[in-house]
mmCIF file of C-alpha atoms in Angstrom:
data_model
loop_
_atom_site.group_PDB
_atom_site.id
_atom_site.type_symbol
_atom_site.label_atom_id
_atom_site.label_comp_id
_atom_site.label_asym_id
_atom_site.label_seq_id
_atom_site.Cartn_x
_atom_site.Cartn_y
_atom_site.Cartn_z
ATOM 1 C CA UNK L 1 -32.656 -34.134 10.995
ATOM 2 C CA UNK L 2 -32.872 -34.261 7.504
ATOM 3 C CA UNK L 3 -36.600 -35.865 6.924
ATOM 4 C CA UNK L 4 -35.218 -37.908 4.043
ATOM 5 C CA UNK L 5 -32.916 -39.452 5.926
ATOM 6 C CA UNK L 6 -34.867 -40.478 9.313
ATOM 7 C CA UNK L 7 -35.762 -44.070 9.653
ATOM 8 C CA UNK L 8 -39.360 -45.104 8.718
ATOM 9 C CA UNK L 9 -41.066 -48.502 10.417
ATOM 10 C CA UNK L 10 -44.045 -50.867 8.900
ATOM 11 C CA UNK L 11 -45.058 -53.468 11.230
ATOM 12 C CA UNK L 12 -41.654 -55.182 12.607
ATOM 13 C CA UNK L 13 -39.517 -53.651 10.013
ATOM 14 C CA UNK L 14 -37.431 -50.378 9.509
ATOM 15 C CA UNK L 15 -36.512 -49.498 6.198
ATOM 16 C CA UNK L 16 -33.157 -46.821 7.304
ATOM 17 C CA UNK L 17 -33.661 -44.206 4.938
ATOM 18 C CA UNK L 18 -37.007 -42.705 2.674
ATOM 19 C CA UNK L 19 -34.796 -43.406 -0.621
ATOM 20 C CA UNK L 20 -36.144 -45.984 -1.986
ATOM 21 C CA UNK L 21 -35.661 -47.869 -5.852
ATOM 22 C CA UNK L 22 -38.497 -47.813 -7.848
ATOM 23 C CA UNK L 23 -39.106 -51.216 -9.909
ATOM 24 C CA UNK L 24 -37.310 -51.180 -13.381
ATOM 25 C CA UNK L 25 -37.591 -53.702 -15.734
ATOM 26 C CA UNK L 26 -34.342 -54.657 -17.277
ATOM 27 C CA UNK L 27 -35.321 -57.589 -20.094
ATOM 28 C CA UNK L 28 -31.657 -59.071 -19.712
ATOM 29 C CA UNK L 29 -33.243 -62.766 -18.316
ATOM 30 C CA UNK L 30 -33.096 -65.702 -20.331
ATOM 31 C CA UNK L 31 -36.225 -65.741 -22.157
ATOM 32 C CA UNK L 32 -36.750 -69.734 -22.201
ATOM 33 C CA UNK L 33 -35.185 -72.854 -21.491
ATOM 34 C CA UNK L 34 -33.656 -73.685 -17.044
ATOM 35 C CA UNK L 35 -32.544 -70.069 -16.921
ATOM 36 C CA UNK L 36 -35.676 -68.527 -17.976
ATOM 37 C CA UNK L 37 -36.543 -65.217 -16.117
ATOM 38 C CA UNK L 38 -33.799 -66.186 -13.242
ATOM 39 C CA UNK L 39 -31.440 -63.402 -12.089
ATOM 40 C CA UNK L 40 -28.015 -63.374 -13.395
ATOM 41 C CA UNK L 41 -24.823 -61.079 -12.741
ATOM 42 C CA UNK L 42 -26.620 -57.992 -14.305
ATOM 43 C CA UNK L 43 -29.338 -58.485 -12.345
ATOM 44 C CA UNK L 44 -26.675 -58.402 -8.826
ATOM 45 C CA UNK L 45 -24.978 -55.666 -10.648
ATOM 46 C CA UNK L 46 -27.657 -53.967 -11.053
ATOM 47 C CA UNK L 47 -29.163 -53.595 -7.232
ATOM 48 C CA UNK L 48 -25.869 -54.257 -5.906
ATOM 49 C CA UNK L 49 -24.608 -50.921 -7.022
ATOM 50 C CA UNK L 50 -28.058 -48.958 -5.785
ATOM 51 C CA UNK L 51 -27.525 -50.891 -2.389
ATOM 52 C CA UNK L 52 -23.664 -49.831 -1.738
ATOM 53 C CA UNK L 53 -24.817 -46.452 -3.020
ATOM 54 C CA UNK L 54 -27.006 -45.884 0.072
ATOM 55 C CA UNK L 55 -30.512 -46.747 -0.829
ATOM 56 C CA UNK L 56 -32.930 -47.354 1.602
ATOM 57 C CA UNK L 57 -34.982 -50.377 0.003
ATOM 58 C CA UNK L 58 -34.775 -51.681 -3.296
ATOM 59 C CA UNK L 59 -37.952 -53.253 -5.250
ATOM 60 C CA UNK L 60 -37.001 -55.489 -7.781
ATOM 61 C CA UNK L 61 -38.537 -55.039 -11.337
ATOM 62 C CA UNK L 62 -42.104 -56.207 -12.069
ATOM 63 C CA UNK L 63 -41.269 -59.870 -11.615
ATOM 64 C CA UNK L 64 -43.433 -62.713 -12.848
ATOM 65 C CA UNK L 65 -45.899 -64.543 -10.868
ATOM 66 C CA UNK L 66 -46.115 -66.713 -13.626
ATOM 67 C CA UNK L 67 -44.053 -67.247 -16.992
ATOM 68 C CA UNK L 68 -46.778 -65.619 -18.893
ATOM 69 C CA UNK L 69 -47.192 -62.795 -16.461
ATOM 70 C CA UNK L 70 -44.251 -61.557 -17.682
ATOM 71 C CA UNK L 71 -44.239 -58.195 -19.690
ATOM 72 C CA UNK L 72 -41.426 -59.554 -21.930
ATOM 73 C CA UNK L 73 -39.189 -62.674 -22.207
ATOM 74 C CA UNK L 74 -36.426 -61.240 -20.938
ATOM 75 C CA UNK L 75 -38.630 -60.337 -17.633
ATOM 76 C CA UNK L 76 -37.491 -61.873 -14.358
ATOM 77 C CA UNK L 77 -39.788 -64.662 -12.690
ATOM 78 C CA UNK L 78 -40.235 -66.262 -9.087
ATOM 79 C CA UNK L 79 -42.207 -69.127 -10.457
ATOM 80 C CA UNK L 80 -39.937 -71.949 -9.675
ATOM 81 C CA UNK L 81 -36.818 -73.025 -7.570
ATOM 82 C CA UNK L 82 -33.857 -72.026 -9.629
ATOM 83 C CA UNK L 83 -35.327 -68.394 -9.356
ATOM 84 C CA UNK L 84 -35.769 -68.466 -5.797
ATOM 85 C CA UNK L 85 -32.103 -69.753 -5.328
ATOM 86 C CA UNK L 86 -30.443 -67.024 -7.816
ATOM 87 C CA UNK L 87 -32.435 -63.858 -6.093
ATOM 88 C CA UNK L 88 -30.750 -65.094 -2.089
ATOM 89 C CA UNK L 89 -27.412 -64.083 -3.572
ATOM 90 C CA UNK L 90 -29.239 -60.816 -4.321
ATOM 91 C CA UNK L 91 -31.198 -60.753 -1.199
ATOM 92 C CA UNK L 92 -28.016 -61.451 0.645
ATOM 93 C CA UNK L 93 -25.829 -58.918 -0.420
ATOM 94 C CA UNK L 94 -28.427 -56.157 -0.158
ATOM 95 C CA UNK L 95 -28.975 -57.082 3.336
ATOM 96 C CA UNK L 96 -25.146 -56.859 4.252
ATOM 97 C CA UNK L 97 -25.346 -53.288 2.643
ATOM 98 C CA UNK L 98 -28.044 -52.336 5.349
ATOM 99 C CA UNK L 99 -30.499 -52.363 2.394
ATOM 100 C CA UNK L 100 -33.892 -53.534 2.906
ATOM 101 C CA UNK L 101 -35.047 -56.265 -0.012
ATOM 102 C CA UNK L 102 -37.898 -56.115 -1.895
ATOM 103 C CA UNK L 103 -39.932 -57.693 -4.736
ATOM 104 C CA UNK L 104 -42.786 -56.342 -6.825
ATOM 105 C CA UNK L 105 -44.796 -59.252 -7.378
ATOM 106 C CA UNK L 106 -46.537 -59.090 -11.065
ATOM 107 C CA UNK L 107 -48.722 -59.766 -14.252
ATOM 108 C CA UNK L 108 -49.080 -58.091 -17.173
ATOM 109 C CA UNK L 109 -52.194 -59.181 -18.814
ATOM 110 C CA UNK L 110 -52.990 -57.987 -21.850
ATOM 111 C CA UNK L 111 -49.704 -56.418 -22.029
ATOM 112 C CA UNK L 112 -47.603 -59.507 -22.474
ATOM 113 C CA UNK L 113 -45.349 -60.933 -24.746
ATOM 114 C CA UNK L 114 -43.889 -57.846 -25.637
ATOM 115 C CA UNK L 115 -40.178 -57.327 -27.254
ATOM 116 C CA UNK L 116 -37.162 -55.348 -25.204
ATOM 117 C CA UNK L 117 -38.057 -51.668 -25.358
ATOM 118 C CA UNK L 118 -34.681 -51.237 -27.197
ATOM 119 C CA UNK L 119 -35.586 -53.948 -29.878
ATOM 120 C CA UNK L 120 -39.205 -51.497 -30.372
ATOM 121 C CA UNK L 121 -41.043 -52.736 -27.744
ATOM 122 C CA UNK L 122 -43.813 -54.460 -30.074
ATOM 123 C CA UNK L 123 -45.818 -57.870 -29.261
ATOM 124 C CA UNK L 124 -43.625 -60.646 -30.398
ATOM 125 C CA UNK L 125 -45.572 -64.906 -31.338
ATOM 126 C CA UNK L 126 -43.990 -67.955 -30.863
ATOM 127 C CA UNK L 127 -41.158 -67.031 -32.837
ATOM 128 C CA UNK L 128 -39.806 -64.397 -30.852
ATOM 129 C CA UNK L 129 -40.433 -66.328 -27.185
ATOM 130 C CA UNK L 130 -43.538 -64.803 -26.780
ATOM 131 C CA UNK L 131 -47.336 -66.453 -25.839
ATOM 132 C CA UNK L 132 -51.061 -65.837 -25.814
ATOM 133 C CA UNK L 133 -51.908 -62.874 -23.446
ATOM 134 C CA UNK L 134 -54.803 -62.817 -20.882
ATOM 135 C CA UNK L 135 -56.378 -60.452 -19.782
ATOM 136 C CA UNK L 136 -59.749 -59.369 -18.552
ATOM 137 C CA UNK L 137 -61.797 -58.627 -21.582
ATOM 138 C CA UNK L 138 -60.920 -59.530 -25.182
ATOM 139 C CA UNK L 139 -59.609 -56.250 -25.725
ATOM 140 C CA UNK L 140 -56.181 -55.198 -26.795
ATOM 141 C CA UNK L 141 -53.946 -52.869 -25.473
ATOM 142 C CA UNK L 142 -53.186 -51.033 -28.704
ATOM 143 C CA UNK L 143 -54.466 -52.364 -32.167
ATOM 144 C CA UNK L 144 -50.781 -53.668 -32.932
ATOM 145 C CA UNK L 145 -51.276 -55.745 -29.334
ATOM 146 C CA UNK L 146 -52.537 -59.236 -29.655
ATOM 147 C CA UNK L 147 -56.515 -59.690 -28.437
ATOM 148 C CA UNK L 148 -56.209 -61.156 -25.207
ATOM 149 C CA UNK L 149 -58.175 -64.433 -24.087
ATOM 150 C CA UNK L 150 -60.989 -63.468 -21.503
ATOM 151 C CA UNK L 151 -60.233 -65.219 -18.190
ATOM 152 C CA UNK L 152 -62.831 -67.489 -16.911
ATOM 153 C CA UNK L 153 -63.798 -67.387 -13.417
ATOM 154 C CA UNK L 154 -61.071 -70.732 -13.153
ATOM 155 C CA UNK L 155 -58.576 -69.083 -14.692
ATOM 156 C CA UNK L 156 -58.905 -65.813 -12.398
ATOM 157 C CA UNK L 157 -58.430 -67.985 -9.180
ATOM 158 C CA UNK L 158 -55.269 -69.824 -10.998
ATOM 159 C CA UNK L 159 -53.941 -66.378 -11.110
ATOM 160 C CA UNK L 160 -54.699 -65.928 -7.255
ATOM 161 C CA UNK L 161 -53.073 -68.987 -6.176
ATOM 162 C CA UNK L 162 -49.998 -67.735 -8.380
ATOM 163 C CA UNK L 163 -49.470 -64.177 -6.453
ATOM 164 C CA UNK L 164 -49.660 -66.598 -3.383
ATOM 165 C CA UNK L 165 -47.282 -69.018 -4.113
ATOM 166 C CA UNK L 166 -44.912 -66.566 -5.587
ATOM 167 C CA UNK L 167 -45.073 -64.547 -2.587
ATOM 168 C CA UNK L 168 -44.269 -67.737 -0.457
ATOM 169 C CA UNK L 169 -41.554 -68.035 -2.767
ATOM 170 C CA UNK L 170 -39.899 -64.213 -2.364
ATOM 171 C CA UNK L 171 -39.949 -65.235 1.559
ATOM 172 C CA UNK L 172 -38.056 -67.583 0.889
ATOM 173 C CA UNK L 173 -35.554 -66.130 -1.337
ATOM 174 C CA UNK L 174 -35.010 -63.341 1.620
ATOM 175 C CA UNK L 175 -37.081 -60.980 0.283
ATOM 176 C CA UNK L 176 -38.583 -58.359 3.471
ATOM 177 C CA UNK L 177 -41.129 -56.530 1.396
ATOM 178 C CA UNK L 178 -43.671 -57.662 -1.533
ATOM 179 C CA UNK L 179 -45.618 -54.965 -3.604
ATOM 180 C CA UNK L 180 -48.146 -56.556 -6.265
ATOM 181 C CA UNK L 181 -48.132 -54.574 -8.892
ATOM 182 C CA UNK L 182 -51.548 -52.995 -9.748
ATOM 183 C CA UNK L 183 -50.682 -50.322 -12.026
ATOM 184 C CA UNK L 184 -49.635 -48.892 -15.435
ATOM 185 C CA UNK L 185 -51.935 -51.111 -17.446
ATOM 186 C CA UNK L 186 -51.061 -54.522 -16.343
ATOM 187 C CA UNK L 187 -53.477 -57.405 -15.391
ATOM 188 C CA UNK L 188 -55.039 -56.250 -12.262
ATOM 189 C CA UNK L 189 -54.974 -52.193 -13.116
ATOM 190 C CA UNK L 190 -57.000 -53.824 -16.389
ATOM 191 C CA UNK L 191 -59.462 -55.407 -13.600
ATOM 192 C CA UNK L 192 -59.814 -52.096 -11.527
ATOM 193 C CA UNK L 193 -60.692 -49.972 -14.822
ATOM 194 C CA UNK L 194 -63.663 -49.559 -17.096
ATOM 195 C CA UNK L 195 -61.842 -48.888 -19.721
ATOM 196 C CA UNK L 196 -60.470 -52.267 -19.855
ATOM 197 C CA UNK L 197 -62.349 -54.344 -18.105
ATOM 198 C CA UNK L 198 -65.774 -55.104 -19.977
ATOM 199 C CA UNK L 199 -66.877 -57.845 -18.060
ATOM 200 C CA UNK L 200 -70.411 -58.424 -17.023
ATOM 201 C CA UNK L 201 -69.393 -60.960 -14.419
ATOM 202 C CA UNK L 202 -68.746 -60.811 -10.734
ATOM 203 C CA UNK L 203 -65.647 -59.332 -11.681
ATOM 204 C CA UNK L 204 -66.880 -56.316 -13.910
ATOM 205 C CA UNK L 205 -69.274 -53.427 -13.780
ATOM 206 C CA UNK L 206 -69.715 -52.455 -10.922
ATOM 207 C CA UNK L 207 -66.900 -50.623 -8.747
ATOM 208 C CA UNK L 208 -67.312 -53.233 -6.023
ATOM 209 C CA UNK L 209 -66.933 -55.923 -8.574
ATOM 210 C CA UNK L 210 -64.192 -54.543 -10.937
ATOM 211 C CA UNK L 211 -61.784 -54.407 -7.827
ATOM 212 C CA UNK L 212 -62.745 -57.580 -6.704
ATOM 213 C CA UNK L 213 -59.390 -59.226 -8.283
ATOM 214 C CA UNK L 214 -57.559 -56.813 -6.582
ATOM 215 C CA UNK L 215 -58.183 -57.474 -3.365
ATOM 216 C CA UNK L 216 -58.641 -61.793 -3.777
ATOM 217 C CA UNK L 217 -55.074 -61.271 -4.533
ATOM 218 C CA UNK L 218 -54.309 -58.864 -1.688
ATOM 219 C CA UNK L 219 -55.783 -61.442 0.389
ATOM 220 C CA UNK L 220 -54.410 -64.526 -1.096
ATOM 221 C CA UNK L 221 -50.451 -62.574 -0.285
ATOM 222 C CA UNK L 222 -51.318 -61.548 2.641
ATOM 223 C CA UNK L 223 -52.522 -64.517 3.885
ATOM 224 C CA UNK L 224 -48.797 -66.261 3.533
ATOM 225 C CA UNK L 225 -47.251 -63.086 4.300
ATOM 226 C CA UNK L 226 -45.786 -62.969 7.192
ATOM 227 C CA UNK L 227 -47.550 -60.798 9.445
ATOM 228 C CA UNK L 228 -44.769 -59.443 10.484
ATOM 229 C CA UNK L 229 -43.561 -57.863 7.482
ATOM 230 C CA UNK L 230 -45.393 -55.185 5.311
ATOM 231 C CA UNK L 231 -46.990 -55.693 1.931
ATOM 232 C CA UNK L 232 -47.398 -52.836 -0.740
ATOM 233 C CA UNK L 233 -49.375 -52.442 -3.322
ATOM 234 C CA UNK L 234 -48.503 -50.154 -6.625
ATOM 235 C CA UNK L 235 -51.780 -48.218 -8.029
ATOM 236 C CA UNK L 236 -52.064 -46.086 -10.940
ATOM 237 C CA UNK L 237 -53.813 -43.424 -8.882
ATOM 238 C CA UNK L 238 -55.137 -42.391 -12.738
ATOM 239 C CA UNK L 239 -55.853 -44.024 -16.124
ATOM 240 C CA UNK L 240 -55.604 -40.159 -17.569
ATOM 241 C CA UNK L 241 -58.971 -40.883 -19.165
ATOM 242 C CA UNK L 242 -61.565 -38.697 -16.325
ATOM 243 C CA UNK L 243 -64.160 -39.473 -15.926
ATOM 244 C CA UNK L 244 -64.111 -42.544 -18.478
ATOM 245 C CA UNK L 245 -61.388 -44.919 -16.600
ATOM 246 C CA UNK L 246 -59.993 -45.226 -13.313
ATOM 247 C CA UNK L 247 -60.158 -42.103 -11.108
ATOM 248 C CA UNK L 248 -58.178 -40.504 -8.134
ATOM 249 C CA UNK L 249 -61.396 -40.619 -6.696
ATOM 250 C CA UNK L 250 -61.391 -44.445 -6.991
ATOM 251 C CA UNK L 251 -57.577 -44.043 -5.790
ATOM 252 C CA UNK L 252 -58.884 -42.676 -2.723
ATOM 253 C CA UNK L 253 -61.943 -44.852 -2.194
ATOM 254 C CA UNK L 254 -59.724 -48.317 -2.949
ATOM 255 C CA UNK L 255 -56.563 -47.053 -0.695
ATOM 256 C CA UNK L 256 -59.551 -47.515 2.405
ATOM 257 C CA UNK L 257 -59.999 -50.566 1.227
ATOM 258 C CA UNK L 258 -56.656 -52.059 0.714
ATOM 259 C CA UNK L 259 -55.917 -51.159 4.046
ATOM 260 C CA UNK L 260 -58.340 -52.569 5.813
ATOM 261 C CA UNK L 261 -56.830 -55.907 3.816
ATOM 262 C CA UNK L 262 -53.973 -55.492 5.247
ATOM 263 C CA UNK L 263 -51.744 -53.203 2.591
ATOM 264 C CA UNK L 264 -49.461 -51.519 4.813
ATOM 265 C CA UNK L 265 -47.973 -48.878 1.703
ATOM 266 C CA UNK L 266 -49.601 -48.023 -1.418
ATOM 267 C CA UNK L 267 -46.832 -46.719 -4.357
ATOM 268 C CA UNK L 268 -48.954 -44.062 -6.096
ATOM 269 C CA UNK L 269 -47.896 -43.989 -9.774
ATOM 270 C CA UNK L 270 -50.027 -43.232 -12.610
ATOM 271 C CA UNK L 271 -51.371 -44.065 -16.169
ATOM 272 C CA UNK L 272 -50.375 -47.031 -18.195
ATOM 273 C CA UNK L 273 -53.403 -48.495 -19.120
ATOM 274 C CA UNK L 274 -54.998 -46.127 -22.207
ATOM 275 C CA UNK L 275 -52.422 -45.824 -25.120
ATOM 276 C CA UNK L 276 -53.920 -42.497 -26.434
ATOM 277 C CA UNK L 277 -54.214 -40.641 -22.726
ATOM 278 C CA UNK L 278 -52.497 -37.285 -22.486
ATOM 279 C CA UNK L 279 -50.654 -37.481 -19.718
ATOM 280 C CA UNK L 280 -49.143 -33.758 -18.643
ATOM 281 C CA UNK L 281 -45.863 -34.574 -17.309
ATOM 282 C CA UNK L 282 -43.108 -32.503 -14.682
ATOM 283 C CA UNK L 283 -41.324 -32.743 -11.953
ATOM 284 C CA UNK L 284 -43.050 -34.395 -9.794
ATOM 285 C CA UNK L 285 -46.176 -34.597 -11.487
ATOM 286 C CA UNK L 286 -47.486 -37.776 -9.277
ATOM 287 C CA UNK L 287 -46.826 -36.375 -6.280
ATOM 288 C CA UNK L 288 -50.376 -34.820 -5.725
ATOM 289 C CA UNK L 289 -52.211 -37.934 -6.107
ATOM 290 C CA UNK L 290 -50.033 -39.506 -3.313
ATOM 291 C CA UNK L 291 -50.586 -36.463 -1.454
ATOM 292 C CA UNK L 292 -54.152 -36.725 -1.164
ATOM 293 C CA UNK L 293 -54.168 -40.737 -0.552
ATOM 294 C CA UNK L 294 -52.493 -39.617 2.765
ATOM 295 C CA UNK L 295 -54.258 -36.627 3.786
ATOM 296 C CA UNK L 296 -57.689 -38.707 3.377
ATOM 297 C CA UNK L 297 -56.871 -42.439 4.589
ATOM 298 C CA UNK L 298 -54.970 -43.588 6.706
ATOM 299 C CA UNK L 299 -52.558 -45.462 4.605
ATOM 300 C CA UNK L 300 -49.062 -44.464 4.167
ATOM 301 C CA UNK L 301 -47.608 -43.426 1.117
ATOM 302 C CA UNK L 302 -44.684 -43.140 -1.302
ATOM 303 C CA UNK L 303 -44.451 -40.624 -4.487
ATOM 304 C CA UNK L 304 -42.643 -41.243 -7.574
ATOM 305 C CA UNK L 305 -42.269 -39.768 -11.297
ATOM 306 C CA UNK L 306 -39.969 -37.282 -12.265
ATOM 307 C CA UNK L 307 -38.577 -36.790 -8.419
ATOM 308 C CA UNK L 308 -34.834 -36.010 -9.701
ATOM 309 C CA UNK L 309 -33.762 -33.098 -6.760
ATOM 310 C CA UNK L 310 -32.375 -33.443 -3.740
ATOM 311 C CA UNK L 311 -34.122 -30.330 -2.536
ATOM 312 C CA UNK L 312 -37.136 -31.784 -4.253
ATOM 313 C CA UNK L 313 -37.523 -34.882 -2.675
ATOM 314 C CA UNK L 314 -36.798 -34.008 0.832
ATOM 315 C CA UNK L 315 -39.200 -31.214 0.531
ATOM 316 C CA UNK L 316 -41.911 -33.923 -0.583
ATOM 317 C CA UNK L 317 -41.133 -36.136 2.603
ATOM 318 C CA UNK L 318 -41.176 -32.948 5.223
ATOM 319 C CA UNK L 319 -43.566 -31.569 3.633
ATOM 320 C CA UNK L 320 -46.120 -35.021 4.692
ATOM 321 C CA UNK L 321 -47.304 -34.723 0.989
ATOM 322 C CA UNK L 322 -45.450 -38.510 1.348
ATOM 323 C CA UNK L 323 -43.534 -41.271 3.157
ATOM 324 C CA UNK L 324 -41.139 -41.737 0.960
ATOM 325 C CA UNK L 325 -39.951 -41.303 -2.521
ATOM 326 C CA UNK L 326 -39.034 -43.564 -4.905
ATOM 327 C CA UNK L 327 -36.589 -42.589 -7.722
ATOM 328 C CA UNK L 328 -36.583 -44.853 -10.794
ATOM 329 C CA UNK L 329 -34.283 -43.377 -13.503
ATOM 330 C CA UNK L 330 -32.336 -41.179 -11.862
ATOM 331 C CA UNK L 331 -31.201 -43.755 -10.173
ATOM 332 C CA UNK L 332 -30.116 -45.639 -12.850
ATOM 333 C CA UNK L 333 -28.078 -42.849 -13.593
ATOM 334 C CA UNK L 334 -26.505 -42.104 -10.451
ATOM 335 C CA UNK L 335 -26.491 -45.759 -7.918
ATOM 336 C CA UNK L 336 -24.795 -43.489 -5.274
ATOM 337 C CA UNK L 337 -27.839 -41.019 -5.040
ATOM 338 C CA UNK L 338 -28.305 -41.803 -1.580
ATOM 339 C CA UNK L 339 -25.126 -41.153 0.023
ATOM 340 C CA UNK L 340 -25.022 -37.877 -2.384
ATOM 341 C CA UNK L 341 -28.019 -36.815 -0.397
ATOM 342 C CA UNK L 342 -26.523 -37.202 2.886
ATOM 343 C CA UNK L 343 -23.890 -35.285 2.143
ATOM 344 C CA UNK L 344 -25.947 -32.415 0.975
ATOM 345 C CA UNK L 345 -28.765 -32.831 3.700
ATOM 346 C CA UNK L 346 -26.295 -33.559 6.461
ATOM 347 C CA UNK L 347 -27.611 -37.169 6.263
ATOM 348 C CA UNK L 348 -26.088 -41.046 7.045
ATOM 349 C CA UNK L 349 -26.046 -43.613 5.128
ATOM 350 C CA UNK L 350 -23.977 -46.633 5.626
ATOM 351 C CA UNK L 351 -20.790 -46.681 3.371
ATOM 352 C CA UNK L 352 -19.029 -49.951 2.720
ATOM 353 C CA UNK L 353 -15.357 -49.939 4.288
ATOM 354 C CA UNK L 354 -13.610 -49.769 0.666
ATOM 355 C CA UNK L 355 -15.489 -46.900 -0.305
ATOM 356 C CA UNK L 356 -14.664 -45.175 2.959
ATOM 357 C CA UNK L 357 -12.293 -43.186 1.671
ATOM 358 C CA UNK L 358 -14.257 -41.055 -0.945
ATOM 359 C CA UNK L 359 -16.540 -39.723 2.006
#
């Protein structure tokens, strides 16, 4: 059996295939006013296609705990009602697909208030949408990014109770997975590193102290949760910056940790949070650092970044150097991936009756 395509179980759920989306922001929400950060018909477009195309489980984009967690304007949200009601048709449909649902639960700090990546990508004010940014030191992402306001001690358990009530929210919306997203420079990978986080508080210096955010949040989700579905968490298993910011050493040391909080995957990405890091990209150039996360805890594991190859990626799975693999932008250039892969690998995936015909 291909290794790609055999089943893989967390707690009382089976996701059917290791093919999994990675989150990709799409900045095509409202970006104020009812329909602010809610998901429309690109947004069921969008993971509908990836979901009749074969794909194992789908993680929404990076999707605000709060409207000024958002990276952009245009980012989706699950602070309020009308959100929760627009993702069920989503949730729904993926479901009927065989599809597992998931949401990546998020904040993006000091990297807020940002413009569409098309439109340049640069902080926007009041005038274009945008807000203050928070973050955990008064120090800005790039010296075009706004200075963020410190968070007080208050504000930091605010920001808890936000991850919690948005993850009470994704439950309700259908969701069967929830990643918090604690990577690629945003609010809580600013927490974990020196590099960003100055703080001489309970929540800075120290290792212990600097991932203390982390895992009150960790807590606070998995506390309404339910226990019998699993909870990821995203790392940046590198800030780029050794031995100045965030390590795979601390990767390594923190994956212990988040498991024995009750993290059930950990999505091992990378970089993000230093503007002037030299990052040496490939094919598969993250796959190491999830690699060694498994072969030294006991948490399980799913690689992304530059996975493109059929070949590739089942090689990665067999191989144990992960779980599972999750494709971002090749997928967005080919939604039927997936059922590609079967065909190659000698795989199954479930094919909607009107597509039947093109197998």
């Amino acid at each position: 059996m291909s290794a790609l395509f055999a089943p893989f179980t967390l707690r009382d759920l089976t996701i059917p295939n290791r093919i999994w989306m990675a989150p990709m922001c799409q900045y095509s929400a409202a970006p104020d006013g009812p329909g602010a950060g809610v998901p429309g018909d690109w947004h069921f477009a969008h993971y509908a296609a990836r979901a009749t195309g074969g794909t194992g489980l789908i993680l929404t984009e990076a999707t605000g705990v709060s409207a000024e967690g958002r990276i952009s304007p245009y980012d989706l949200g699950i602070w309020n009602d009308t959100q929760v009601e627009a993702f069920r048709r989503i949730t729904r449909f993926l479901v009927a697909q065989g599809t597992t649902p998931g949401i990546q639960l998020a904040h993006a700090g000091r990297k807020a208030s940002t413009e569409r990546p098309w439109k340049g990508g640069a902080p926007v004010g009041a005038d274009g949408h945008g807000w203050q940014p928070v973050g955990p030191s008064a120090l800005p992402f790039t010296e075009r990014h706004q200075v963020p306001d410190e968070l007080s001690v208050e504000q930091i358990q605010v920001v808890v109770r936000q991850f919690a009530e948005a993850a009470q929210r994704a439950l309700a919306a259908g969701f069967e997975v929830a990643e918090i997203h604690g990577a690629h420079g945003y609010l809580i990978n600013e927490f974990l590193s020196p590099h960003s986080n100055h703080r001489t508080d309970a929540y800075g210096g120290s290792w212990e102290n600097r991932t203390r955010f982390a895992l009150e949040v960790v807590d606070a989700v998995r506390a309404v949760w339910p226990d019998e579905k699993p909870l990821f968490f995203r790392i940046s298993a590198t800030d780029w910056l050794d031995p100045a910011g965030w390590t795979a050493d601390d990767t390594v040391r923190f994956a212990g940790a988040l498991h024995t909080h009750g993290v059930d995957l950990l999505d091992v990405s990378s970089g993000g949070n230093a503007s002037a890091a030299s990052i040496p990209t490939g094919p598969g150039y993250q796959v190491p650092f999830a690699a060694r996360v498994k072969a030294e805890t006991p948490l399980p594991v799913a690689a992304v970044g530059l996975i493109t190859g059929v070949e590739q990626a089942e090689k990665i799975v067999a191989n144990g150097e992960a779980d599972a693999v999750l494709l971002g932008r090749e997928l967005l250039r080919n939604p039927s991936w997936a059922r590609q892969a079967a065909q190659e690998l000698g795989g199954s995936v479930r094919v909607p009756d009107p597509y039947l015909r093109s197998v």
